[in-house]
mmCIF file with all atom_site columns, C-alpha atoms in Angstrom:
data_model
loop_
_atom_site.group_PDB
_atom_site.id
_atom_site.type_symbol
_atom_site.label_atom_id
_atom_site.label_alt_id
_atom_site.label_comp_id
_atom_site.label_asym_id
_atom_site.label_entity_id
_atom_site.label_seq_id
_atom_site.pdbx_PDB_ins_code
_atom_site.Cartn_x
_atom_site.Cartn_y
_atom_site.Cartn_z
_atom_site.occupancy
_atom_site.B_iso_or_equiv
_atom_site.pdbx_formal_charge
_atom_site.auth_seq_id
_atom_site.auth_comp_id
_atom_site.auth_asym_id
_atom_site.auth_atom_id
_atom_site.pdbx_PDB_model_num
ATOM 1   C CA . MET A 1 1   ? -139.874 -73.478 -173.687 1.00 52.00 ? 343 MET A CA 1
ATOM 2   C CA . LYS A 1 2   ? -138.742 -69.938 -172.868 1.00 47.00 ? 344 LYS A CA 1
ATOM 3   C CA . LYS A 1 3   ? -140.643 -68.670 -175.857 1.00 49.00 ? 345 LYS A CA 1
ATOM 4   C CA . LYS A 1 4   ? -143.711 -70.296 -174.834 1.00 47.00 ? 346 LYS A CA 1
ATOM 5   C CA . ILE A 1 5   ? -143.346 -68.889 -171.269 1.00 46.00 ? 347 ILE A CA 1
ATOM 6   C CA . LEU A 1 6   ? -142.796 -65.472 -172.759 1.00 44.00 ? 348 LEU A CA 1
ATOM 7   C CA . THR A 1 7   ? -145.853 -65.790 -174.656 1.00 47.00 ? 349 THR A CA 1
ATOM 8   C CA . TYR A 1 8   ? -148.395 -66.602 -171.690 1.00 43.00 ? 350 TYR A CA 1
ATOM 9   C CA . SER A 1 9   ? -146.733 -64.183 -169.676 1.00 46.00 ? 351 SER A CA 1
ATOM 10  C CA . ILE A 1 10  ? -147.591 -61.767 -172.349 1.00 49.00 ? 352 ILE A CA 1
ATOM 11  C CA . PHE A 1 11  ? -150.823 -63.013 -172.523 1.00 45.00 ? 353 PHE A CA 1
ATOM 12  C CA . ALA A 1 12  ? -151.641 -62.761 -168.820 1.00 43.00 ? 354 ALA A CA 1
ATOM 13  C CA . VAL A 1 13  ? -150.618 -59.203 -168.699 1.00 40.00 ? 355 VAL A CA 1
ATOM 14  C CA . LEU A 1 14  ? -152.831 -58.328 -171.609 1.00 43.00 ? 356 LEU A CA 1
ATOM 15  C CA . LEU A 1 15  ? -155.233 -59.829 -169.805 1.00 48.00 ? 357 LEU A CA 1
ATOM 16  C CA . LEU A 1 16  ? -154.953 -58.488 -166.656 1.00 44.00 ? 358 LEU A CA 1
ATOM 17  C CA . THR A 1 17  ? -154.485 -54.819 -168.293 1.00 43.00 ? 359 THR A CA 1
ATOM 18  C CA . GLY A 1 18  ? -158.068 -55.507 -170.092 1.00 46.00 ? 360 GLY A CA 1
ATOM 19  C CA . PHE A 1 19  ? -159.841 -56.688 -167.070 1.00 41.00 ? 361 PHE A CA 1
ATOM 20  C CA . TYR A 1 20  ? -158.600 -53.165 -165.021 1.00 41.00 ? 362 TYR A CA 1
ATOM 21  C CA . VAL A 1 21  ? -159.230 -50.799 -167.818 1.00 37.00 ? 363 VAL A CA 1
ATOM 22  C CA . SER A 1 22  ? -162.934 -52.530 -168.174 1.00 43.00 ? 364 SER A CA 1
ATOM 23  C CA . LEU A 1 23  ? -163.255 -51.816 -164.411 1.00 37.00 ? 365 LEU A CA 1
ATOM 24  C CA . SER A 1 24  ? -162.220 -48.259 -164.797 1.00 38.00 ? 366 SER A CA 1
ATOM 25  C CA . PHE A 1 25  ? -165.443 -47.765 -167.333 1.00 38.00 ? 367 PHE A CA 1
ATOM 26  C CA . THR A 1 26  ? -167.512 -49.221 -164.757 1.00 39.00 ? 368 THR A CA 1
ATOM 27  C CA . LYS A 1 27  ? -168.773 -46.518 -162.656 1.00 43.00 ? 369 LYS A CA 1
ATOM 28  C CA . GLY A 1 28  ? -169.111 -46.967 -159.247 1.00 44.00 ? 370 GLY A CA 1
ATOM 29  C CA . PHE A 1 29  ? -167.574 -50.632 -159.236 1.00 38.00 ? 371 PHE A CA 1
ATOM 30  C CA . PHE A 1 30  ? -165.304 -49.629 -156.307 1.00 40.00 ? 372 PHE A CA 1
ATOM 31  C CA . ASP A 1 31  ? -168.248 -47.565 -154.376 1.00 54.00 ? 373 ASP A CA 1
ATOM 32  C CA . VAL A 1 32  ? -169.993 -49.226 -151.737 1.00 63.00 ? 374 VAL A CA 1
ATOM 33  C CA . LYS A 1 33  ? -173.455 -47.996 -151.627 1.00 87.00 ? 375 LYS A CA 1
ATOM 34  C CA . LEU A 1 34  ? -174.825 -47.930 -147.937 1.00 94.00 ? 376 LEU A CA 1
ATOM 35  C CA . PRO A 1 35  ? -178.270 -49.793 -147.512 1.00 95.00 ? 377 PRO A CA 1
ATOM 36  C CA . VAL A 1 36  ? -181.756 -48.357 -147.402 1.00 97.00 ? 378 VAL A CA 1
ATOM 37  C CA . MET A 1 37  ? -183.080 -49.357 -144.049 1.00 97.00 ? 379 MET A CA 1
ATOM 38  C CA . SER A 1 38  ? -186.237 -47.401 -143.976 1.00 96.00 ? 380 SER A CA 1
ATOM 39  C CA . TYR A 1 39  ? -188.160 -44.289 -145.263 1.00 97.00 ? 381 TYR A CA 1
ATOM 40  C CA . VAL A 1 40  ? -188.882 -41.532 -143.148 1.00 97.00 ? 382 VAL A CA 1
ATOM 41  C CA . GLN A 1 41  ? -192.810 -40.908 -142.468 1.00 96.00 ? 383 GLN A CA 1
ATOM 42  C CA . ASP A 1 42  ? -194.151 -37.414 -142.548 1.00 96.00 ? 384 ASP A CA 1
ATOM 43  C CA . PHE A 1 43  ? -193.699 -35.688 -139.334 1.00 97.00 ? 385 PHE A CA 1
ATOM 44  C CA . SER A 1 44  ? -194.770 -32.245 -137.365 1.00 98.00 ? 386 SER A CA 1
ATOM 45  C CA . PHE A 1 45  ? -192.950 -31.296 -134.337 1.00 98.00 ? 387 PHE A CA 1
ATOM 46  C CA . THR A 1 46  ? -192.389 -27.765 -132.635 1.00 98.00 ? 388 THR A CA 1
ATOM 47  C CA . ASP A 1 47  ? -188.457 -26.784 -132.154 1.00 97.00 ? 389 ASP A CA 1
ATOM 48  C CA . GLN A 1 48  ? -186.355 -24.505 -129.808 1.00 96.00 ? 390 GLN A CA 1
ATOM 49  C CA . ASN A 1 49  ? -187.495 -21.304 -131.276 1.00 94.00 ? 391 ASN A CA 1
ATOM 50  C CA . GLY A 1 50  ? -191.397 -22.276 -131.077 1.00 96.00 ? 392 GLY A CA 1
ATOM 51  C CA . GLN A 1 51  ? -191.200 -22.954 -135.372 1.00 95.00 ? 393 GLN A CA 1
ATOM 52  C CA . THR A 1 52  ? -192.618 -26.059 -136.859 1.00 97.00 ? 394 THR A CA 1
ATOM 53  C CA . VAL A 1 53  ? -190.574 -28.544 -138.028 1.00 97.00 ? 395 VAL A CA 1
ATOM 54  C CA . THR A 1 54  ? -191.899 -31.101 -140.727 1.00 97.00 ? 396 THR A CA 1
ATOM 55  C CA . GLY A 1 55  ? -190.472 -33.088 -143.405 1.00 96.00 ? 397 GLY A CA 1
ATOM 56  C CA . LYS A 1 56  ? -190.469 -30.297 -145.475 1.00 96.00 ? 398 LYS A CA 1
ATOM 57  C CA . THR A 1 57  ? -188.310 -28.036 -143.078 1.00 96.00 ? 399 THR A CA 1
ATOM 58  C CA . VAL A 1 58  ? -185.328 -30.483 -144.261 1.00 96.00 ? 400 VAL A CA 1
ATOM 59  C CA . ASP A 1 59  ? -186.596 -31.267 -147.973 1.00 96.00 ? 401 ASP A CA 1
ATOM 60  C CA . GLY A 1 60  ? -183.212 -31.860 -149.664 1.00 95.00 ? 402 GLY A CA 1
ATOM 61  C CA . ASP A 1 61  ? -180.982 -32.273 -146.613 1.00 96.00 ? 403 ASP A CA 1
ATOM 62  C CA . ILE A 1 62  ? -178.956 -34.967 -145.556 1.00 97.00 ? 404 ILE A CA 1
ATOM 63  C CA . TYR A 1 63  ? -179.780 -35.081 -141.670 1.00 98.00 ? 405 TYR A CA 1
ATOM 64  C CA . VAL A 1 64  ? -178.488 -37.006 -138.515 1.00 98.00 ? 406 VAL A CA 1
ATOM 65  C CA . THR A 1 65  ? -181.099 -37.817 -135.882 1.00 98.00 ? 407 THR A CA 1
ATOM 66  C CA . ASN A 1 66  ? -181.299 -38.811 -132.490 1.00 97.00 ? 408 ASN A CA 1
ATOM 67  C CA . TYR A 1 67  ? -183.155 -38.861 -129.090 1.00 97.00 ? 409 TYR A CA 1
ATOM 68  C CA . PHE A 1 68  ? -182.571 -37.285 -125.894 1.00 97.00 ? 410 PHE A CA 1
ATOM 69  C CA . PHE A 1 69  ? -184.169 -35.297 -122.735 1.00 96.00 ? 411 PHE A CA 1
ATOM 70  C CA . THR A 1 70  ? -182.590 -31.898 -121.356 1.00 96.00 ? 412 THR A CA 1
ATOM 71  C CA . THR A 1 71  ? -182.706 -33.348 -117.739 1.00 95.00 ? 413 THR A CA 1
ATOM 72  C CA . CYS A 1 72  ? -180.566 -36.453 -118.824 1.00 95.00 ? 414 CYS A CA 1
ATOM 73  C CA . LYS A 1 73  ? -177.101 -36.549 -116.782 1.00 92.00 ? 415 LYS A CA 1
ATOM 74  C CA . GLY A 1 74  ? -176.039 -39.899 -118.435 1.00 92.00 ? 416 GLY A CA 1
ATOM 75  C CA . ILE A 1 75  ? -175.796 -40.801 -122.039 1.00 95.00 ? 417 ILE A CA 1
ATOM 76  C CA . CYS A 1 76  ? -177.728 -37.819 -123.606 1.00 95.00 ? 418 CYS A CA 1
ATOM 77  C CA . PRO A 1 77  ? -174.769 -35.160 -122.894 1.00 95.00 ? 419 PRO A CA 1
ATOM 78  C CA . LYS A 1 78  ? -172.007 -37.211 -124.097 1.00 96.00 ? 420 LYS A CA 1
ATOM 79  C CA . MET A 1 79  ? -174.031 -38.371 -127.145 1.00 97.00 ? 421 MET A CA 1
ATOM 80  C CA . ASN A 1 80  ? -174.802 -34.900 -127.950 1.00 96.00 ? 422 ASN A CA 1
ATOM 81  C CA . PHE A 1 81  ? -171.567 -33.470 -127.139 1.00 96.00 ? 423 PHE A CA 1
ATOM 82  C CA . ASN A 1 82  ? -170.061 -36.092 -129.686 1.00 97.00 ? 424 ASN A CA 1
ATOM 83  C CA . LEU A 1 83  ? -172.670 -35.238 -132.230 1.00 96.00 ? 425 LEU A CA 1
ATOM 84  C CA . LYS A 1 84  ? -171.798 -31.693 -131.905 1.00 95.00 ? 426 LYS A CA 1
ATOM 85  C CA . GLY A 1 85  ? -168.321 -32.469 -133.495 1.00 95.00 ? 427 GLY A CA 1
ATOM 86  C CA . VAL A 1 86  ? -170.426 -34.088 -136.421 1.00 96.00 ? 428 VAL A CA 1
ATOM 87  C CA . TYR A 1 87  ? -172.386 -31.053 -136.657 1.00 96.00 ? 429 TYR A CA 1
ATOM 88  C CA . ASP A 1 88  ? -169.269 -28.621 -136.732 1.00 94.00 ? 430 ASP A CA 1
ATOM 89  C CA . LYS A 1 89  ? -167.743 -30.503 -139.382 1.00 95.00 ? 431 LYS A CA 1
ATOM 90  C CA . PHE A 1 90  ? -170.785 -30.292 -141.961 1.00 95.00 ? 432 PHE A CA 1
ATOM 91  C CA . LYS A 1 91  ? -172.710 -27.443 -140.716 1.00 92.00 ? 433 LYS A CA 1
ATOM 92  C CA . GLU A 1 92  ? -171.399 -25.114 -143.342 1.00 91.00 ? 434 GLU A CA 1
ATOM 93  C CA . HIS A 1 93  ? -173.033 -27.430 -146.050 1.00 93.00 ? 435 HIS A CA 1
ATOM 94  C CA . LYS A 1 94  ? -176.357 -25.844 -146.593 1.00 91.00 ? 436 LYS A CA 1
ATOM 95  C CA . ASP A 1 95  ? -178.198 -29.019 -146.989 1.00 94.00 ? 437 ASP A CA 1
ATOM 96  C CA . PHE A 1 96  ? -177.061 -30.692 -143.727 1.00 96.00 ? 438 PHE A CA 1
ATOM 97  C CA . ALA A 1 97  ? -179.000 -30.715 -140.514 1.00 97.00 ? 439 ALA A CA 1
ATOM 98  C CA . VAL A 1 98  ? -179.251 -32.280 -137.296 1.00 97.00 ? 440 VAL A CA 1
ATOM 99  C CA . LEU A 1 99  ? -182.859 -33.119 -135.815 1.00 98.00 ? 441 LEU A CA 1
ATOM 100 C CA . SER A 1 100 ? -182.805 -34.110 -132.015 1.00 98.00 ? 442 SER A CA 1
ATOM 101 C CA . HIS A 1 101 ? -186.129 -35.284 -130.371 1.00 98.00 ? 443 HIS A CA 1
ATOM 102 C CA . SER A 1 102 ? -187.214 -34.973 -126.853 1.00 96.00 ? 444 SER A CA 1
ATOM 103 C CA . SER A 1 103 ? -187.761 -38.481 -125.027 1.00 95.00 ? 445 SER A CA 1
ATOM 104 C CA . MET A 1 104 ? -189.804 -36.615 -122.381 1.00 95.00 ? 446 MET A CA 1
ATOM 105 C CA . PRO A 1 105 ? -192.082 -34.078 -124.209 1.00 96.00 ? 447 PRO A CA 1
ATOM 106 C CA . GLU A 1 106 ? -194.091 -33.899 -121.233 1.00 95.00 ? 448 GLU A CA 1
ATOM 107 C CA . THR A 1 107 ? -191.366 -31.924 -119.423 1.00 96.00 ? 449 THR A CA 1
ATOM 108 C CA . ASP A 1 108 ? -189.158 -30.503 -122.322 1.00 97.00 ? 450 ASP A CA 1
ATOM 109 C CA . SER A 1 109 ? -190.762 -27.456 -123.252 1.00 97.00 ? 451 SER A CA 1
ATOM 110 C CA . VAL A 1 110 ? -189.810 -24.920 -125.876 1.00 97.00 ? 452 VAL A CA 1
ATOM 111 C CA . PRO A 1 111 ? -187.863 -22.586 -123.434 1.00 97.00 ? 453 PRO A CA 1
ATOM 112 C CA . LEU A 1 112 ? -186.235 -25.713 -121.735 1.00 97.00 ? 454 LEU A CA 1
ATOM 113 C CA . LEU A 1 113 ? -185.143 -26.363 -125.549 1.00 97.00 ? 455 LEU A CA 1
ATOM 114 C CA . LYS A 1 114 ? -184.067 -23.265 -126.200 1.00 96.00 ? 456 LYS A CA 1
ATOM 115 C CA . ALA A 1 115 ? -181.656 -23.118 -122.923 1.00 96.00 ? 457 ALA A CA 1
ATOM 116 C CA . TYR A 1 116 ? -180.334 -26.526 -124.220 1.00 95.00 ? 458 TYR A CA 1
ATOM 117 C CA . GLU A 1 117 ? -179.641 -25.083 -127.345 1.00 94.00 ? 459 GLU A CA 1
ATOM 118 C CA . GLU A 1 118 ? -177.616 -22.034 -126.041 1.00 92.00 ? 460 GLU A CA 1
ATOM 119 C CA . LYS A 1 119 ? -175.841 -24.155 -123.615 1.00 91.00 ? 461 LYS A CA 1
ATOM 120 C CA . MET A 1 120 ? -175.016 -26.891 -126.592 1.00 90.00 ? 462 MET A CA 1
ATOM 121 C CA . LEU A 1 121 ? -174.165 -23.900 -129.230 1.00 87.00 ? 463 LEU A CA 1
ATOM 122 C CA . PRO A 1 122 ? -173.161 -21.113 -127.379 1.00 82.00 ? 464 PRO A CA 1
ATOM 123 C CA . ASN A 1 123 ? -171.195 -19.421 -130.108 1.00 72.00 ? 465 ASN A CA 1
ATOM 124 C CA . ASP A 1 124 ? -173.037 -20.430 -133.160 1.00 67.00 ? 466 ASP A CA 1
ATOM 125 C CA . HIS A 1 125 ? -175.210 -17.737 -134.788 1.00 62.00 ? 467 HIS A CA 1
ATOM 126 C CA . SER A 1 126 ? -174.114 -18.291 -138.395 1.00 57.00 ? 468 SER A CA 1
ATOM 127 C CA . ASN A 1 127 ? -176.272 -21.106 -138.994 1.00 56.00 ? 469 ASN A CA 1
ATOM 128 C CA . PRO A 1 128 ? -178.625 -21.589 -135.984 1.00 52.00 ? 470 PRO A CA 1
ATOM 129 C CA . ALA A 1 129 ? -181.611 -23.247 -137.305 1.00 57.00 ? 471 ALA A CA 1
ATOM 130 C CA . LYS A 1 130 ? -179.559 -26.098 -138.699 1.00 91.00 ? 472 LYS A CA 1
ATOM 131 C CA . TRP A 1 131 ? -179.839 -28.085 -135.279 1.00 96.00 ? 473 TRP A CA 1
ATOM 132 C CA . TYR A 1 132 ? -183.398 -28.513 -134.527 1.00 97.00 ? 474 TYR A CA 1
ATOM 133 C CA . PHE A 1 133 ? -184.279 -29.670 -130.890 1.00 97.00 ? 475 PHE A CA 1
ATOM 134 C CA . VAL A 1 134 ? -188.125 -30.704 -131.222 1.00 98.00 ? 476 VAL A CA 1
ATOM 135 C CA . THR A 1 135 ? -190.879 -31.539 -129.050 1.00 97.00 ? 477 THR A CA 1
ATOM 136 C CA . GLY A 1 136 ? -194.449 -32.723 -129.728 1.00 97.00 ? 478 GLY A CA 1
ATOM 137 C CA . ASP A 1 137 ? -196.841 -35.473 -129.164 1.00 94.00 ? 479 ASP A CA 1
ATOM 138 C CA . LYS A 1 138 ? -195.271 -38.403 -127.593 1.00 94.00 ? 480 LYS A CA 1
ATOM 139 C CA . ASP A 1 139 ? -196.904 -40.514 -129.572 1.00 93.00 ? 481 ASP A CA 1
ATOM 140 C CA . SER A 1 140 ? -195.941 -39.248 -132.581 1.00 95.00 ? 482 SER A CA 1
ATOM 141 C CA . LEU A 1 141 ? -192.308 -38.662 -131.550 1.00 96.00 ? 483 LEU A CA 1
ATOM 142 C CA . TYR A 1 142 ? -192.073 -42.231 -130.373 1.00 94.00 ? 484 TYR A CA 1
ATOM 143 C CA . LYS A 1 143 ? -193.752 -43.738 -133.842 1.00 93.00 ? 485 LYS A CA 1
ATOM 144 C CA . MET A 1 144 ? -190.995 -41.963 -135.712 1.00 96.00 ? 486 MET A CA 1
ATOM 145 C CA . ALA A 1 145 ? -188.238 -43.608 -133.441 1.00 95.00 ? 487 ALA A CA 1
ATOM 146 C CA . ARG A 1 146 ? -189.895 -46.859 -133.910 1.00 92.00 ? 488 ARG A CA 1
ATOM 147 C CA . GLN A 1 147 ? -191.374 -46.957 -137.577 1.00 93.00 ? 489 GLN A CA 1
ATOM 148 C CA . SER A 1 148 ? -189.127 -44.570 -139.388 1.00 97.00 ? 490 SER A CA 1
ATOM 149 C CA . TYR A 1 149 ? -185.612 -44.201 -137.787 1.00 97.00 ? 491 TYR A CA 1
ATOM 150 C CA . LEU A 1 150 ? -185.267 -47.914 -136.232 1.00 95.00 ? 492 LEU A CA 1
ATOM 151 C CA . LEU A 1 151 ? -183.869 -45.947 -132.902 1.00 94.00 ? 493 LEU A CA 1
ATOM 152 C CA . ASP A 1 152 ? -186.193 -48.098 -130.379 1.00 83.00 ? 494 ASP A CA 1
ATOM 153 C CA . ASN A 1 153 ? -185.402 -51.577 -129.127 1.00 70.00 ? 495 ASN A CA 1
ATOM 154 C CA . PRO A 1 154 ? -187.722 -53.775 -131.482 1.00 64.00 ? 496 PRO A CA 1
ATOM 155 C CA . ASN A 1 155 ? -188.464 -55.761 -128.217 1.00 61.00 ? 497 ASN A CA 1
ATOM 156 C CA . ASN A 1 156 ? -190.585 -52.564 -127.195 1.00 61.00 ? 498 ASN A CA 1
ATOM 157 C CA . SER A 1 157 ? -192.515 -52.662 -130.076 1.00 60.00 ? 499 SER A CA 1
ATOM 158 C CA . SER A 1 158 ? -195.171 -54.240 -127.935 1.00 54.00 ? 500 SER A CA 1
ATOM 159 C CA . VAL A 1 159 ? -195.009 -51.659 -125.051 1.00 63.00 ? 501 VAL A CA 1
ATOM 160 C CA . ASN A 1 160 ? -197.746 -49.085 -125.092 1.00 65.00 ? 502 ASN A CA 1
ATOM 161 C CA . ILE A 1 161 ? -196.128 -45.852 -125.993 1.00 65.00 ? 503 ILE A CA 1
ATOM 162 C CA . ASP A 1 162 ? -197.642 -43.920 -123.060 1.00 65.00 ? 504 ASP A CA 1
ATOM 163 C CA . GLU A 1 163 ? -195.654 -46.486 -121.136 1.00 59.00 ? 505 GLU A CA 1
ATOM 164 C CA . ALA A 1 164 ? -192.483 -46.263 -122.910 1.00 70.00 ? 506 ALA A CA 1
ATOM 165 C CA . PHE A 1 165 ? -189.474 -44.529 -122.600 1.00 75.00 ? 507 PHE A CA 1
ATOM 166 C CA . ILE A 1 166 ? -186.825 -44.257 -124.898 1.00 85.00 ? 508 ILE A CA 1
ATOM 167 C CA . HIS A 1 167 ? -183.403 -43.628 -123.792 1.00 88.00 ? 509 HIS A CA 1
ATOM 168 C CA . THR A 1 168 ? -180.686 -44.428 -126.476 1.00 93.00 ? 510 THR A CA 1
ATOM 169 C CA . GLN A 1 169 ? -177.250 -43.524 -127.467 1.00 94.00 ? 511 GLN A CA 1
ATOM 170 C CA . PHE A 1 170 ? -178.000 -44.568 -131.298 1.00 97.00 ? 512 PHE A CA 1
ATOM 171 C CA . ILE A 1 171 ? -178.168 -42.227 -133.900 1.00 97.00 ? 513 ILE A CA 1
ATOM 172 C CA . ALA A 1 172 ? -179.661 -42.516 -137.439 1.00 98.00 ? 514 ALA A CA 1
ATOM 173 C CA . LEU A 1 173 ? -178.487 -40.898 -140.607 1.00 98.00 ? 515 LEU A CA 1
ATOM 174 C CA . VAL A 1 174 ? -180.953 -39.829 -143.496 1.00 98.00 ? 516 VAL A CA 1
ATOM 175 C CA . ASP A 1 175 ? -180.167 -39.008 -146.867 1.00 97.00 ? 517 ASP A CA 1
ATOM 176 C CA . LYS A 1 176 ? -181.841 -36.368 -149.132 1.00 96.00 ? 518 LYS A CA 1
ATOM 177 C CA . GLN A 1 177 ? -184.730 -38.841 -150.344 1.00 96.00 ? 519 GLN A CA 1
ATOM 178 C CA . LYS A 1 178 ? -185.675 -39.109 -146.629 1.00 97.00 ? 520 LYS A CA 1
ATOM 179 C CA . ARG A 1 179 ? -184.314 -42.883 -146.262 1.00 98.00 ? 521 ARG A CA 1
ATOM 180 C CA . VAL A 1 180 ? -182.502 -43.909 -143.453 1.00 98.00 ? 522 VAL A CA 1
ATOM 181 C CA . ARG A 1 181 ? -179.129 -45.157 -144.647 1.00 98.00 ? 523 ARG A CA 1
ATOM 182 C CA . GLY A 1 182 ? -177.362 -45.919 -141.240 1.00 97.00 ? 524 GLY A CA 1
ATOM 183 C CA . ILE A 1 183 ? -177.475 -46.428 -137.693 1.00 97.00 ? 525 ILE A CA 1
ATOM 184 C CA . TYR A 1 184 ? -174.650 -45.671 -135.343 1.00 98.00 ? 526 TYR A CA 1
ATOM 185 C CA . ASP A 1 185 ? -173.408 -45.749 -131.598 1.00 97.00 ? 527 ASP A CA 1
ATOM 186 C CA . GLY A 1 186 ? -173.471 -42.247 -130.601 1.00 96.00 ? 528 GLY A CA 1
ATOM 187 C CA . LEU A 1 187 ? -170.937 -42.911 -127.868 1.00 97.00 ? 529 LEU A CA 1
ATOM 188 C CA . LYS A 1 188 ? -168.121 -44.595 -129.967 1.00 97.00 ? 530 LYS A CA 1
ATOM 189 C CA . PRO A 1 189 ? -165.408 -42.742 -131.688 1.00 96.00 ? 531 PRO A CA 1
ATOM 190 C CA . THR A 1 190 ? -164.965 -45.534 -134.238 1.00 97.00 ? 532 THR A CA 1
ATOM 191 C CA . GLU A 1 191 ? -168.748 -45.382 -135.033 1.00 97.00 ? 533 GLU A CA 1
ATOM 192 C CA . LEU A 1 192 ? -168.836 -41.349 -134.939 1.00 97.00 ? 534 LEU A CA 1
ATOM 193 C CA . ALA A 1 193 ? -165.726 -41.742 -137.645 1.00 97.00 ? 535 ALA A CA 1
ATOM 194 C CA . ARG A 1 194 ? -168.022 -44.181 -139.684 1.00 98.00 ? 536 ARG A CA 1
ATOM 195 C CA . LEU A 1 195 ? -170.790 -41.764 -139.623 1.00 98.00 ? 537 LEU A CA 1
ATOM 196 C CA . GLU A 1 196 ? -168.715 -38.874 -140.845 1.00 98.00 ? 538 GLU A CA 1
ATOM 197 C CA . THR A 1 197 ? -167.293 -40.989 -143.697 1.00 97.00 ? 539 THR A CA 1
ATOM 198 C CA . ASP A 1 198 ? -171.014 -42.101 -144.550 1.00 98.00 ? 540 ASP A CA 1
ATOM 199 C CA . ILE A 1 199 ? -171.996 -38.603 -144.473 1.00 98.00 ? 541 ILE A CA 1
ATOM 200 C CA . GLN A 1 200 ? -169.651 -37.706 -147.154 1.00 97.00 ? 542 GLN A CA 1
ATOM 201 C CA . LYS A 1 201 ? -170.975 -40.634 -149.140 1.00 97.00 ? 543 LYS A CA 1
ATOM 202 C CA . LEU A 1 202 ? -174.179 -39.338 -149.177 1.00 97.00 ? 544 LEU A CA 1
ATOM 203 C CA . PHE A 1 203 ? -172.796 -35.991 -150.308 1.00 95.00 ? 545 PHE A CA 1
ATOM 204 C CA . ALA A 1 204 ? -171.349 -37.735 -153.344 1.00 94.00 ? 546 ALA A CA 1
ATOM 205 C CA . GLU A 1 205 ? -174.079 -39.914 -154.273 1.00 88.00 ? 547 GLU A CA 1
ATOM 206 C CA . LYS A 1 206 ? -176.259 -38.814 -156.999 1.00 74.00 ? 548 LYS A CA 1
ATOM 207 C CA . LYS A 1 207 ? -180.127 -39.123 -156.553 1.00 61.00 ? 549 LYS A CA 1
ATOM 208 C CA . SER A 1 208 ? -181.566 -42.328 -157.621 1.00 53.00 ? 550 SER A CA 1
#
C-alpha cells in the first residue's frame, strides 16, 4: 500500500513539473493583453505653439489623450494635474506623448493654450513638445472624442455636435499602432495607477 502511494505521489509531482515547464515555454502565457477598443482616425489640429499636429506627429508613440478647456474650474484642472503626474513619469521616453483636446475651440485660442501649458509645465523645458494642447474645428474635435477615443457619452451620439459639449474626466490610452487600449477615470488614483501599469505593458508589448 505504501509503495502504491509513493508511486502515485511521484507521478503527480512529475505531472505537475511537466505542466509548469511546458507553461514556461509558452511565451506570454501569464501576460494579460489589453483589449483593442477602437482605431484612431486621421486628424489635424493646432497646438499651443501654433504648429499643426496630425497622426504623423505621434507616429510610433504611445500616447494618452483627454478633453478639457482652459477656463474650466471643475474637473479639468484636477484631471490635468493628475495627468501631469503620469506625464512626469514617462516624459523621458522619446516615444511617449500626451494629447489634450480643447472642448471649447471657439474660445481656446493658441495664446490661451500656450498660457495654459506654461501654467501646467512651468519648469519643463527639456521636452516641451511632448504634451500637445490642441484646438481646431469643433466638428473634428468632437468626432474624434466620439468615434476614435470613445470619450463622449454614447447617449450623446444623437446630439448635434454644434449643440454638444464634452465635459469628461475620462482619459484614453493609445498604442503605437493608433489603437485605443484603455479608458480611465482621471480623477481616481486607482485608475491612474492602472493607467501607468498599462502604459508599461504597452512599452513591453511587441508590434502585432
